[in-house]
Amino acid sequence: MLQPYSSSALSRVVKTPKIYFRDTGLACYLTRWLTADALKCSAVAGNMFETFMVSEILKSYSNEGMDYKFSIYYYRGRDKSAAAENEIDLIIEENGVLYPVEIKMSANPKAVMGAANPVLDKIKEKQRGLGVILCLIDKKTYLRENLVALPITYI
């Protein structure tokens, strides 16, 4: 379970935990996506990719003997000015800095994929760090001064 990031500055935040299946192989088997090609071409490919990436990040914390429950969150909410919900797949908090992470099953990341990141600027007691788009790109690429696309091998 991944807890939502909440702050009094984010008044319209969804406060329900997000559940990820830690074993994507078992999840695919149970949902009858039995081959990699079938899954890759399916409507759930992006969701399964996100699940796998989140699981690997959480496992890396566990392997280091760290408890991720107090430093990794997600964000979903609606600003008064926004027409749709904003979502940030992961927020990694470290030393008062919030690092937004988007996970995309794309080899062609765009800066717009980090469009929800500025919502973290509303939290006055925290600073927003470098945003990351974790994707299928082959090398580290800066999309903006405060947003970088990283290959999944960086995990």
PDB file of C-alpha atoms in Angstrom:
ATOM      1  CA  MET A   1       0.000   0.000   0.000  1.00  0.00           C
ATOM      2  CA  LEU A   2       1.209   3.439  -0.885  1.00  0.00           C
ATOM      3  CA  GLN A   3      -0.160   6.300   1.175  1.00  0.00           C
ATOM      4  CA  PRO A   4      -1.236   9.582  -0.434  1.00  0.00           C
ATOM      5  CA  TYR A   5       0.798  12.689   0.192  1.00  0.00           C
ATOM      6  CA  SER A   6      -1.280  15.194   2.050  1.00  0.00           C
ATOM      7  CA  SER A   7      -0.665  18.658   3.359  1.00  0.00           C
ATOM      8  CA  SER A   8      -2.951  21.428   4.511  1.00  0.00           C
ATOM      9  CA  ALA A   9      -1.834  23.343   1.399  1.00  0.00           C
ATOM     10  CA  LEU A  10      -3.331  20.600  -0.797  1.00  0.00           C
ATOM     11  CA  SER A  11      -6.972  20.854   0.168  1.00  0.00           C
ATOM     12  CA  ARG A  12      -8.462  18.700  -2.596  1.00  0.00           C
ATOM     13  CA  VAL A  13      -6.230  15.679  -2.274  1.00  0.00           C
ATOM     14  CA  VAL A  14      -7.532  12.113  -2.539  1.00  0.00           C
ATOM     15  CA  LYS A  15      -6.806  10.436   0.794  1.00  0.00           C
ATOM     16  CA  THR A  16      -7.263   6.778  -0.124  1.00  0.00           C
ATOM     17  CA  PRO A  17      -4.166   4.546  -0.176  1.00  0.00           C
ATOM     18  CA  LYS A  18      -3.107   3.096  -3.519  1.00  0.00           C
ATOM     19  CA  ILE A  19      -2.537  -0.643  -3.677  1.00  0.00           C
ATOM     20  CA  TYR A  20       0.170  -2.180  -5.845  1.00  0.00           C
ATOM     21  CA  PHE A  21       0.641  -5.882  -6.462  1.00  0.00           C
ATOM     22  CA  ARG A  22       4.262  -6.651  -5.487  1.00  0.00           C
ATOM     23  CA  ASP A  23       4.611  -9.670  -7.807  1.00  0.00           C
ATOM     24  CA  THR A  24       3.762  -8.588 -11.352  1.00  0.00           C
ATOM     25  CA  GLY A  25       4.417 -12.092 -12.703  1.00  0.00           C
ATOM     26  CA  LEU A  26       1.723 -13.489 -10.440  1.00  0.00           C
ATOM     27  CA  ALA A  27      -0.567 -10.549 -11.240  1.00  0.00           C
ATOM     28  CA  CYS A  28      -0.211 -11.281 -14.973  1.00  0.00           C
ATOM     29  CA  TYR A  29      -0.866 -14.971 -14.425  1.00  0.00           C
ATOM     30  CA  LEU A  30      -3.972 -14.314 -12.335  1.00  0.00           C
ATOM     31  CA  THR A  31      -5.359 -11.868 -14.895  1.00  0.00           C
ATOM     32  CA  ARG A  32      -4.525 -14.295 -17.746  1.00  0.00           C
ATOM     33  CA  TRP A  33      -1.912 -12.160 -19.523  1.00  0.00           C
ATOM     34  CA  LEU A  34       0.238 -15.209 -20.154  1.00  0.00           C
ATOM     35  CA  THR A  35       2.760 -13.910 -22.690  1.00  0.00           C
ATOM     36  CA  ALA A  36       4.881 -10.775 -22.758  1.00  0.00           C
ATOM     37  CA  ASP A  37       3.585  -9.884 -26.238  1.00  0.00           C
ATOM     38  CA  ALA A  38      -0.052 -10.192 -25.176  1.00  0.00           C
ATOM     39  CA  LEU A  39       0.575  -7.953 -22.163  1.00  0.00           C
ATOM     40  CA  LYS A  40       2.603  -5.428 -24.170  1.00  0.00           C
ATOM     41  CA  CYS A  41      -0.288  -4.944 -26.603  1.00  0.00           C
ATOM     42  CA  SER A  42      -2.978  -4.857 -23.920  1.00  0.00           C
ATOM     43  CA  ALA A  43      -4.882  -1.992 -22.330  1.00  0.00           C
ATOM     44  CA  VAL A  44      -3.243  -2.771 -18.968  1.00  0.00           C
ATOM     45  CA  ALA A  45       0.377  -2.637 -20.175  1.00  0.00           C
ATOM     46  CA  GLY A  46       0.990   0.858 -18.758  1.00  0.00           C
ATOM     47  CA  ASN A  47      -0.594  -0.032 -15.419  1.00  0.00           C
ATOM     48  CA  MET A  48       1.458  -3.206 -15.123  1.00  0.00           C
ATOM     49  CA  PHE A  49       4.624  -1.296 -16.061  1.00  0.00           C
ATOM     50  CA  GLU A  50       3.900   1.288 -13.346  1.00  0.00           C
ATOM     51  CA  THR A  51       3.210  -1.488 -10.842  1.00  0.00           C
ATOM     52  CA  PHE A  52       6.509  -3.171 -11.666  1.00  0.00           C
ATOM     53  CA  MET A  53       8.496   0.090 -11.384  1.00  0.00           C
ATOM     54  CA  VAL A  54       6.894   1.074  -8.066  1.00  0.00           C
ATOM     55  CA  SER A  55       7.517  -2.418  -6.724  1.00  0.00           C
ATOM     56  CA  GLU A  56      11.197  -2.252  -7.695  1.00  0.00           C
ATOM     57  CA  ILE A  57      11.622   1.165  -6.063  1.00  0.00           C
ATOM     58  CA  LEU A  58       9.945  -0.016  -2.851  1.00  0.00           C
ATOM     59  CA  LYS A  59      12.083  -3.178  -2.860  1.00  0.00           C
ATOM     60  CA  SER A  60      15.229  -1.076  -3.176  1.00  0.00           C
ATOM     61  CA  TYR A  61      14.255   0.740   0.025  1.00  0.00           C
ATOM     62  CA  SER A  62      13.540  -2.548   1.799  1.00  0.00           C
ATOM     63  CA  ASN A  63      16.860  -3.995   0.609  1.00  0.00           C
ATOM     64  CA  GLU A  64      18.658  -1.029   2.183  1.00  0.00           C
ATOM     65  CA  GLY A  65      16.807  -1.645   5.468  1.00  0.00           C
ATOM     66  CA  MET A  66      14.772   1.551   5.080  1.00  0.00           C
ATOM     67  CA  ASP A  67      11.051   1.919   5.712  1.00  0.00           C
ATOM     68  CA  TYR A  68       9.517   3.559   2.645  1.00  0.00           C
ATOM     69  CA  LYS A  69       6.214   4.248   4.442  1.00  0.00           C
ATOM     70  CA  PHE A  70       7.559   7.541   5.738  1.00  0.00           C
ATOM     71  CA  SER A  71       9.252   8.762   2.577  1.00  0.00           C
ATOM     72  CA  ILE A  72       7.374   7.534  -0.526  1.00  0.00           C
ATOM     73  CA  TYR A  73       3.860   8.655  -1.392  1.00  0.00           C
ATOM     74  CA  TYR A  74       1.647   9.344  -4.370  1.00  0.00           C
ATOM     75  CA  TYR A  75      -0.520  12.370  -5.111  1.00  0.00           C
ATOM     76  CA  ARG A  76      -3.918  12.627  -6.721  1.00  0.00           C
ATOM     77  CA  GLY A  77      -6.055  15.711  -6.369  1.00  0.00           C
ATOM     78  CA  ARG A  78      -7.907  18.452  -8.109  1.00  0.00           C
ATOM     79  CA  ASP A  79      -6.961  22.094  -7.986  1.00  0.00           C
ATOM     80  CA  LYS A  80      -9.664  24.714  -8.236  1.00  0.00           C
ATOM     81  CA  SER A  81      -8.068  25.999 -11.438  1.00  0.00           C
ATOM     82  CA  ALA A  82      -7.575  22.581 -13.054  1.00  0.00           C
ATOM     83  CA  ALA A  83     -10.171  21.000 -15.306  1.00  0.00           C
ATOM     84  CA  ALA A  84      -9.029  17.465 -14.492  1.00  0.00           C
ATOM     85  CA  GLU A  85      -7.324  15.608 -11.668  1.00  0.00           C
ATOM     86  CA  ASN A  86      -3.608  16.018 -11.143  1.00  0.00           C
ATOM     87  CA  GLU A  87      -1.625  12.907 -10.392  1.00  0.00           C
ATOM     88  CA  ILE A  88       1.983  12.261  -9.461  1.00  0.00           C
ATOM     89  CA  ASP A  89       2.871   8.564  -9.475  1.00  0.00           C
ATOM     90  CA  LEU A  90       5.446   8.846  -6.687  1.00  0.00           C
ATOM     91  CA  ILE A  91       6.657  11.569  -4.369  1.00  0.00           C
ATOM     92  CA  ILE A  92       9.929  10.706  -2.692  1.00  0.00           C
ATOM     93  CA  GLU A  93      10.546  12.868   0.353  1.00  0.00           C
ATOM     94  CA  GLU A  94      14.118  13.292   1.512  1.00  0.00           C
ATOM     95  CA  ASN A  95      15.389  15.936   3.972  1.00  0.00           C
ATOM     96  CA  GLY A  96      12.408  18.250   3.423  1.00  0.00           C
ATOM     97  CA  VAL A  97      12.637  18.025  -0.376  1.00  0.00           C
ATOM     98  CA  LEU A  98       9.835  16.463  -2.446  1.00  0.00           C
ATOM     99  CA  TYR A  99      10.956  14.690  -5.620  1.00  0.00           C
ATOM    100  CA  PRO A 100       8.075  14.010  -8.043  1.00  0.00           C
ATOM    101  CA  VAL A 101       8.366  10.856 -10.155  1.00  0.00           C
ATOM    102  CA  GLU A 102       6.220   9.997 -13.160  1.00  0.00           C
ATOM    103  CA  ILE A 103       6.369   6.479 -14.564  1.00  0.00           C
ATOM    104  CA  LYS A 104       5.614   6.157 -18.269  1.00  0.00           C
ATOM    105  CA  MET A 105       5.876   3.207 -20.616  1.00  0.00           C
ATOM    106  CA  SER A 106       7.231   5.413 -23.371  1.00  0.00           C
ATOM    107  CA  ALA A 107      10.571   5.833 -25.107  1.00  0.00           C
ATOM    108  CA  ASN A 108       9.617   9.380 -26.117  1.00  0.00           C
ATOM    109  CA  PRO A 109       9.021  11.380 -22.918  1.00  0.00           C
ATOM    110  CA  LYS A 110       7.679  14.930 -23.089  1.00  0.00           C
ATOM    111  CA  ALA A 111       7.917  17.758 -20.563  1.00  0.00           C
ATOM    112  CA  VAL A 112       4.109  17.843 -20.330  1.00  0.00           C
ATOM    113  CA  MET A 113       4.276  14.464 -18.549  1.00  0.00           C
ATOM    114  CA  GLY A 114       5.508  16.366 -15.492  1.00  0.00           C
ATOM    115  CA  ALA A 115       2.748  18.997 -15.682  1.00  0.00           C
ATOM    116  CA  ALA A 116       1.344  18.136 -12.235  1.00  0.00           C
ATOM    117  CA  ASN A 117       4.669  18.706 -10.451  1.00  0.00           C
ATOM    118  CA  PRO A 118       4.095  22.434  -9.689  1.00  0.00           C
ATOM    119  CA  VAL A 119       1.249  21.483  -7.334  1.00  0.00           C
ATOM    120  CA  LEU A 120       4.013  20.633  -4.820  1.00  0.00           C
ATOM    121  CA  ASP A 121       5.108  24.286  -4.812  1.00  0.00           C
ATOM    122  CA  LYS A 122       2.009  25.092  -2.726  1.00  0.00           C
ATOM    123  CA  ILE A 123       3.575  23.334   0.241  1.00  0.00           C
ATOM    124  CA  LYS A 124       5.509  26.192   1.820  1.00  0.00           C
ATOM    125  CA  GLU A 125       7.353  24.085   4.418  1.00  0.00           C
ATOM    126  CA  LYS A 126       8.811  21.801   1.725  1.00  0.00           C
ATOM    127  CA  GLN A 127      10.910  22.385  -1.338  1.00  0.00           C
ATOM    128  CA  ARG A 128      10.273  20.729  -4.703  1.00  0.00           C
ATOM    129  CA  GLY A 129      13.311  18.900  -6.036  1.00  0.00           C
ATOM    130  CA  LEU A 130      14.194  17.688  -9.491  1.00  0.00           C
ATOM    131  CA  GLY A 131      11.277  15.933 -11.182  1.00  0.00           C
ATOM    132  CA  VAL A 132      11.845  12.590 -12.853  1.00  0.00           C
ATOM    133  CA  ILE A 133      10.072  10.793 -15.658  1.00  0.00           C
ATOM    134  CA  LEU A 134      11.085   7.161 -15.355  1.00  0.00           C
ATOM    135  CA  CYS A 135      10.603   5.652 -18.801  1.00  0.00           C
ATOM    136  CA  LEU A 136      11.945   3.476 -21.616  1.00  0.00           C
ATOM    137  CA  ILE A 137      14.339   6.126 -22.917  1.00  0.00           C
ATOM    138  CA  ASP A 138      17.892   4.907 -23.544  1.00  0.00           C
ATOM    139  CA  LYS A 139      19.837   7.728 -21.833  1.00  0.00           C
ATOM    140  CA  LYS A 140      19.384  10.464 -19.248  1.00  0.00           C
ATOM    141  CA  THR A 141      17.746  13.471 -20.918  1.00  0.00           C
ATOM    142  CA  TYR A 142      16.839  16.853 -19.443  1.00  0.00           C
ATOM    143  CA  LEU A 143      13.400  17.964 -20.633  1.00  0.00           C
ATOM    144  CA  ARG A 144      13.437  21.194 -18.616  1.00  0.00           C
ATOM    145  CA  GLU A 145      15.750  22.671 -16.017  1.00  0.00           C
ATOM    146  CA  ASN A 146      13.803  20.928 -13.231  1.00  0.00           C
ATOM    147  CA  LEU A 147      12.676  17.777 -15.089  1.00  0.00           C
ATOM    148  CA  VAL A 148      14.757  14.849 -16.284  1.00  0.00           C
ATOM    149  CA  ALA A 149      13.812  11.659 -18.140  1.00  0.00           C
ATOM    150  CA  LEU A 150      15.674   8.631 -16.796  1.00  0.00           C
ATOM    151  CA  PRO A 151      15.951   5.109 -18.196  1.00  0.00           C
ATOM    152  CA  ILE A 152      14.484   2.403 -15.983  1.00  0.00           C
ATOM    153  CA  THR A 153      17.993   1.019 -15.543  1.00  0.00           C
ATOM    154  CA  TYR A 154      18.600   3.830 -13.031  1.00  0.00           C
ATOM    155  CA  ILE A 155      16.567   1.878 -10.493  1.00  0.00           C
TER     156      ILE A 155
END
